[in-house]
């Protein structure tokens, strides 16, 4: 099943359809160069028990100042050491998390002709998609996805949201509201740890007028998982990402030196990571970190990546409070819209995107 939208450089093939008919091979379009495969000569997948930190966020919301300080310390260490952490007791109901993920899973199992009504284009990426980037002949990732906007309200368009399964829009709406609230709480913790006023990052993002969007990733079973990736290595271009992972199958890998660490999700945790925009505002005190997704020959995976972003037309630049003669500004001002356009034309490319913005010294 392909979508012949004139905006894509070539017909779109749904990976889910490929998965259903590929028995022991995958098309060449999905085979990564040897150095980019899950196991390669240049990097290795760690076999250790290493995992990104798991932080109980409940005490940050409580009244005990010492307990709050302890949470802040753990968040600071995770941001410095990993750029990733998991949060539990974060204020989003576990039942809502499960309901959101399983409702999206049901969507991806609807008949193809129903899903095709929501086929996307690279102009906005909103809707049902199967590729990132518009480079003709590019090597593709083994995944389909659905992308939609929550904020600003001017971009929120229920007509671009699925109408099935029944009541899905109410579920997705409540989920979005709750995760936006969590994003605000997390930004306060990051601001305090950077030595800034607690509302600094929220205000730098546009106050209440932020951007918030969701990409639901569907990774079908793959007969040759060692040859491909569900999502190529990249750092997230936005502010901060809150990921609801699949509760049955691991797949997210985080780069740490020359190793890839497979994240072991804690039950009902969100996986939080620093995006490129916080790297810029913090003047690289906090860095976004490369991550990727491996696929599985036995099981499909569904994950929900919620992006908490700056308002699209505000220039993002290092906080003046963090710029000194010893730590000069590393980045020129650039709006998130300008940066996103820069990314979208190129597709996922490790950390090269944000690193290429550094001011010449």
Coordinates of C-alpha atoms in Angstrom, one line a residue:
X1 CA 0.0 0.0 0.0
X2 CA 1.6 3.3 -1.0
X3 CA 0.6 6.9 -0.8
X4 CA 1.4 8.9 -4.0
X5 CA 1.3 12.3 -2.4
X6 CA 3.1 14.7 -4.8
X7 CA 4.9 16.3 -1.9
X8 CA 7.0 13.2 -1.1
X9 CA 9.9 12.4 -3.5
X10 CA 8.6 8.9 -4.2
X11 CA 5.6 6.8 -3.3
X12 CA 5.2 6.1 0.4
X13 CA 5.3 2.4 1.4
X14 CA 3.8 1.5 4.8
X15 CA 6.3 -0.5 6.8
X16 CA 3.4 -2.4 8.5
X17 CA 2.4 -3.8 5.1
X18 CA 6.0 -4.8 4.4
X19 CA 6.2 -6.5 7.7
X20 CA 3.1 -8.6 6.9
X21 CA 4.6 -9.9 3.6
X22 CA 8.4 -10.0 4.3
X23 CA 9.3 -13.5 5.5
X24 CA 13.1 -13.6 5.7
X25 CA 14.4 -10.5 4.0
X26 CA 13.7 -6.7 3.9
X27 CA 13.9 -4.3 0.9
X28 CA 17.3 -2.7 0.3
X29 CA 15.7 0.7 1.1
X30 CA 15.8 -0.2 4.7
X31 CA 19.2 -1.8 5.0
X32 CA 21.6 0.5 6.8
X33 CA 25.3 0.9 5.9
X34 CA 27.4 -1.5 8.1
X35 CA 28.6 1.3 10.4
X36 CA 25.0 2.4 11.2
X37 CA 23.6 -1.1 12.0
X38 CA 22.6 -2.1 15.5
X39 CA 25.9 -3.8 15.9
X40 CA 28.8 -2.3 14.0
X41 CA 32.6 -2.0 14.2
X42 CA 32.5 1.6 15.3
X43 CA 30.0 1.2 18.2
X44 CA 28.8 -1.6 20.3
X45 CA 25.6 -2.4 22.2
X46 CA 26.3 -2.6 25.9
X47 CA 25.5 -6.0 27.5
X48 CA 25.8 -4.6 31.0
X49 CA 23.0 -3.8 33.4
X50 CA 23.6 0.0 32.8
X51 CA 20.4 2.0 32.6
X52 CA 19.4 5.6 32.6
X53 CA 18.5 6.9 36.1
X54 CA 15.0 6.4 37.5
X55 CA 13.9 9.3 39.6
X56 CA 10.9 9.5 41.9
X57 CA 9.5 12.9 41.1
X58 CA 6.9 12.9 43.8
X59 CA 9.0 14.7 46.4
X60 CA 9.6 17.6 44.0
X61 CA 5.9 18.2 44.1
X62 CA 5.8 17.8 48.0
X63 CA 6.4 20.2 50.9
X64 CA 9.6 18.7 52.4
X65 CA 12.4 21.1 51.2
X66 CA 15.2 18.5 51.8
X67 CA 13.3 15.8 49.8
X68 CA 12.8 18.4 47.0
X69 CA 16.5 19.2 47.1
X70 CA 17.4 15.6 46.8
X71 CA 15.2 15.2 43.7
X72 CA 16.7 18.3 42.1
X73 CA 20.2 16.8 42.7
X74 CA 19.2 13.6 41.0
X75 CA 17.8 15.4 38.0
X76 CA 20.9 17.6 37.8
X77 CA 23.2 14.5 37.8
X78 CA 21.1 12.7 35.2
X79 CA 21.1 15.8 32.9
X80 CA 24.9 16.2 33.3
X81 CA 25.8 12.5 33.0
X82 CA 23.1 11.1 30.6
X83 CA 20.9 13.8 29.1
X84 CA 18.2 11.2 29.8
X85 CA 16.3 10.0 32.8
X86 CA 13.0 8.3 33.8
X87 CA 10.5 9.8 36.1
X88 CA 7.9 7.9 38.2
X89 CA 5.3 9.4 40.6
X90 CA 5.1 12.3 38.1
X91 CA 1.4 13.2 38.4
X92 CA 0.0 11.5 35.3
X93 CA -2.4 8.7 36.1
X94 CA -1.1 5.2 35.2
X95 CA -4.5 4.3 33.8
X96 CA -4.4 7.2 31.4
X97 CA -0.9 6.3 30.2
X98 CA -2.0 2.7 29.5
X99 CA -5.2 3.8 27.8
X100 CA -3.4 6.2 25.5
X101 CA -0.8 3.7 24.4
X102 CA -3.3 0.9 23.8
X103 CA -5.7 3.1 22.0
X104 CA -2.9 4.1 19.6
X105 CA -2.0 0.5 19.2
X106 CA -5.6 -0.2 18.2
X107 CA -5.4 2.6 15.6
X108 CA -2.4 1.0 13.9
X109 CA -4.3 -2.2 13.7
X110 CA -7.2 -0.7 11.8
X111 CA -7.7 -1.6 8.2
X112 CA -5.2 0.2 5.9
X113 CA -7.8 2.1 4.0
X114 CA -9.1 3.8 7.2
X115 CA -5.5 4.9 8.2
X116 CA -4.8 6.1 4.7
X117 CA -7.4 8.8 5.1
X118 CA -4.9 10.5 7.4
X119 CA -1.8 10.2 5.2
X120 CA 0.6 13.0 5.8
X121 CA 2.7 15.3 3.7
X122 CA 6.2 16.7 4.4
X123 CA 4.7 20.3 4.6
X124 CA 3.6 19.8 8.2
X125 CA 4.1 16.0 8.9
X126 CA 0.7 16.0 10.6
X127 CA -1.1 12.7 10.2
X128 CA -0.1 9.1 9.3
X129 CA 3.4 8.8 8.0
X130 CA 6.2 6.4 7.1
X131 CA 9.3 8.5 6.5
X132 CA 11.2 11.5 7.9
X133 CA 13.1 13.8 5.5
X134 CA 12.5 14.3 1.8
X135 CA 15.8 13.2 0.3
X136 CA 15.1 11.0 -2.8
X137 CA 16.6 7.6 -2.5
X138 CA 17.4 7.9 1.2
X139 CA 17.8 4.8 3.4
X140 CA 14.5 4.6 5.4
X141 CA 13.7 3.5 8.9
X142 CA 11.6 0.5 9.8
X143 CA 8.6 2.4 11.3
X144 CA 5.3 4.1 10.7
X145 CA 4.1 6.9 12.8
X146 CA 1.3 9.4 13.5
X147 CA 2.1 13.1 14.2
X148 CA -0.3 15.7 15.7
X149 CA -0.3 19.1 17.3
X150 CA -1.7 20.0 20.8
X151 CA -0.3 23.5 21.2
X152 CA -0.5 26.3 20.1
X153 CA -4.3 25.9 19.9
X154 CA -4.1 27.6 16.5
X155 CA -2.4 24.5 15.1
X156 CA -4.6 22.0 17.0
X157 CA -6.9 20.5 14.3
X158 CA -9.2 17.6 15.3
X159 CA -9.8 16.9 11.7
X160 CA -6.2 15.7 11.5
X161 CA -6.7 13.4 14.5
X162 CA -8.0 9.9 14.0
X163 CA -11.7 9.5 14.7
X164 CA -11.3 5.7 15.3
X165 CA -11.0 3.8 17.7
X166 CA -14.2 5.2 19.2
X167 CA -13.6 7.9 21.9
X168 CA -9.9 8.1 20.9
X169 CA -9.9 11.9 20.6
X170 CA -11.1 12.3 24.2
X171 CA -8.3 10.0 25.4
X172 CA -5.7 11.7 23.3
X173 CA -6.9 15.2 24.5
X174 CA -6.7 14.3 28.2
X175 CA -3.3 12.7 27.7
X176 CA -2.0 15.8 26.0
X177 CA -3.3 18.1 28.8
X178 CA -1.7 16.0 31.5
X179 CA 1.7 15.6 29.8
X180 CA 1.8 19.4 29.1
X181 CA 1.4 20.0 32.9
X182 CA 4.2 17.5 33.5
X183 CA 6.4 19.3 31.0
X184 CA 5.9 22.6 33.0
X185 CA 6.9 20.9 36.2
X186 CA 10.1 19.4 34.7
X187 CA 11.1 22.7 33.2
X188 CA 11.0 24.2 36.7
X189 CA 13.4 21.6 38.0
X190 CA 15.8 22.2 35.0
X191 CA 15.6 26.0 35.4
X192 CA 16.5 25.8 39.2
X193 CA 19.4 23.4 38.5
X194 CA 20.8 25.8 35.9
X195 CA 20.8 28.5 38.5
X196 CA 18.0 30.4 36.9
X197 CA 14.6 31.6 38.1
X198 CA 12.3 28.6 38.2
X199 CA 10.1 30.0 35.4
X200 CA 13.0 30.9 33.2
X201 CA 12.8 28.1 30.7
X202 CA 9.0 28.2 30.6
X203 CA 9.3 31.9 29.7
X204 CA 12.1 31.4 27.2
X205 CA 9.8 28.8 25.5
X206 CA 7.0 31.5 25.3
X207 CA 5.2 31.2 28.7
X208 CA 1.8 29.6 28.2
X209 CA 2.2 30.0 24.5
X210 CA 4.5 27.0 23.9
X211 CA 4.5 24.3 21.2
X212 CA 3.4 20.8 22.1
X213 CA 3.1 17.9 19.7
X214 CA 3.0 14.1 19.7
X215 CA 4.6 11.5 17.5
X216 CA 3.3 8.0 18.0
X217 CA 5.8 5.5 16.7
X218 CA 4.7 2.0 15.4
X219 CA 7.6 -0.4 14.9
X220 CA 6.3 -3.5 13.2
X221 CA 8.0 -6.9 13.5
X222 CA 11.1 -7.1 11.3
X223 CA 12.6 -10.4 9.9
X224 CA 16.1 -8.9 9.7
X225 CA 16.4 -6.6 12.8
X226 CA 20.2 -6.7 12.6
X227 CA 20.2 -4.9 9.3
X228 CA 18.0 -1.9 10.0
X229 CA 16.8 0.6 12.7
X230 CA 13.3 1.6 13.8
X231 CA 14.6 5.2 14.1
X232 CA 18.0 6.3 13.0
X233 CA 20.4 8.0 15.5
X234 CA 19.5 11.6 16.2
X235 CA 19.1 14.2 19.0
X236 CA 15.7 15.7 19.4
X237 CA 15.4 19.1 17.8
X238 CA 12.9 20.6 20.3
X239 CA 13.0 21.6 23.9
X240 CA 12.3 18.4 25.9
X241 CA 10.8 15.0 25.1
X242 CA 8.6 12.9 27.4
X243 CA 8.4 9.4 26.0
X244 CA 5.8 6.8 27.0
X245 CA 7.6 3.5 26.0
X246 CA 6.1 0.2 25.1
X247 CA 5.4 -1.7 28.3
X248 CA 6.3 -5.1 26.9
X249 CA 9.3 -4.6 24.5
X250 CA 12.5 -2.5 24.9
X251 CA 13.9 -0.8 21.9
X252 CA 15.2 2.7 22.7
X253 CA 19.0 3.0 22.9
X254 CA 20.9 5.9 24.3
X255 CA 24.5 6.7 23.2
X256 CA 27.1 6.8 25.9
X257 CA 30.6 7.2 24.6
X258 CA 31.1 4.5 22.0
X259 CA 28.3 2.3 23.5
X260 CA 24.6 2.1 23.0
X261 CA 22.7 1.4 26.2
X262 CA 19.3 -0.2 25.8
X263 CA 16.9 1.6 28.1
X264 CA 15.0 -0.7 30.5
X265 CA 11.7 1.2 31.1
X266 CA 10.4 1.4 34.6
X267 CA 6.7 0.6 35.0
X268 CA 4.5 3.7 34.3
X269 CA 7.6 5.9 33.9
X270 CA 8.1 8.6 31.4
X271 CA 11.5 8.7 29.7
X272 CA 12.6 12.3 29.6
X273 CA 15.4 13.7 27.5
X274 CA 17.0 17.1 26.8
X275 CA 16.4 18.5 23.3
X276 CA 18.6 20.7 21.2
X277 CA 16.8 23.9 22.3
X278 CA 17.6 23.4 25.9
X279 CA 21.2 22.7 24.9
X280 CA 21.2 26.1 23.2
X281 CA 19.5 28.0 26.1
X282 CA 21.8 26.4 28.6
X283 CA 24.8 27.2 26.5
X284 CA 25.7 23.5 26.3
X285 CA 25.7 23.1 30.1
X286 CA 23.0 20.5 29.4
X287 CA 23.4 18.6 26.1
X288 CA 21.0 16.7 24.0
X289 CA 22.1 13.1 23.5
X290 CA 22.0 10.8 20.5
X291 CA 19.5 8.0 20.6
X292 CA 18.0 5.5 18.2
X293 CA 15.5 2.6 18.2
X294 CA 16.2 -1.0 17.4
X295 CA 13.5 -3.4 16.1
X296 CA 12.5 -6.9 16.9
X297 CA 11.7 -10.0 14.9
X298 CA 9.1 -11.3 17.3
X299 CA 7.1 -8.4 18.6
X300 CA 5.8 -5.0 17.4
X301 CA 6.4 -1.9 19.6
X302 CA 4.3 1.3 20.2
X303 CA 5.7 4.4 21.9
X304 CA 4.4 7.9 22.3
X305 CA 7.0 10.7 22.0
X306 CA 5.6 14.0 23.4
X307 CA 7.6 17.0 22.4
X308 CA 7.5 20.1 24.6
X309 CA 8.9 22.9 22.5
X310 CA 9.5 26.7 22.3
X311 CA 6.9 28.8 20.5
X312 CA 8.0 28.6 16.9
X313 CA 8.8 32.3 16.2
X314 CA 10.8 33.2 19.4
X315 CA 14.6 33.5 18.8
X316 CA 16.3 30.8 21.0
X317 CA 19.7 31.7 22.3
X318 CA 21.9 31.1 25.3
X319 CA 20.5 32.6 28.6
X320 CA 22.4 35.8 29.3
X321 CA 22.9 34.6 32.9
X322 CA 24.9 31.7 31.6
X323 CA 27.2 33.7 29.3
X324 CA 30.4 35.0 30.8
X325 CA 33.9 35.9 29.5
X326 CA 34.9 32.3 30.4
X327 CA 31.8 30.8 28.9
X328 CA 31.0 32.9 25.8
X329 CA 27.8 32.3 23.9
X330 CA 28.1 29.2 21.7
X331 CA 25.1 29.7 19.5
X332 CA 23.6 32.4 17.4
X333 CA 19.9 33.2 17.9
X334 CA 17.6 31.0 15.7
X335 CA 13.8 30.5 16.0
X336 CA 12.5 26.9 16.5
X337 CA 10.7 27.2 13.1
X338 CA 14.0 28.0 11.3
X339 CA 15.8 25.1 13.1
X340 CA 12.9 22.6 12.4
X341 CA 13.0 23.5 8.7
X342 CA 16.8 22.9 8.7
X343 CA 16.2 19.5 10.3
X344 CA 13.2 18.3 8.3
X345 CA 14.9 18.7 5.0
X346 CA 17.8 16.5 6.1
X347 CA 16.2 13.8 8.3
X348 CA 17.8 12.2 11.4
X349 CA 21.6 12.8 11.4
X350 CA 23.1 12.1 14.9
X351 CA 24.3 15.2 16.7
X352 CA 25.6 16.9 13.5
X353 CA 22.5 19.2 13.3
X354 CA 22.9 21.2 16.5
X355 CA 26.7 21.0 16.5
X356 CA 26.8 22.7 13.1
X357 CA 25.1 25.7 14.6
X358 CA 28.0 26.6 16.9
X359 CA 29.4 30.1 16.4
X360 CA 32.9 30.1 14.9
X361 CA 35.4 30.8 17.7

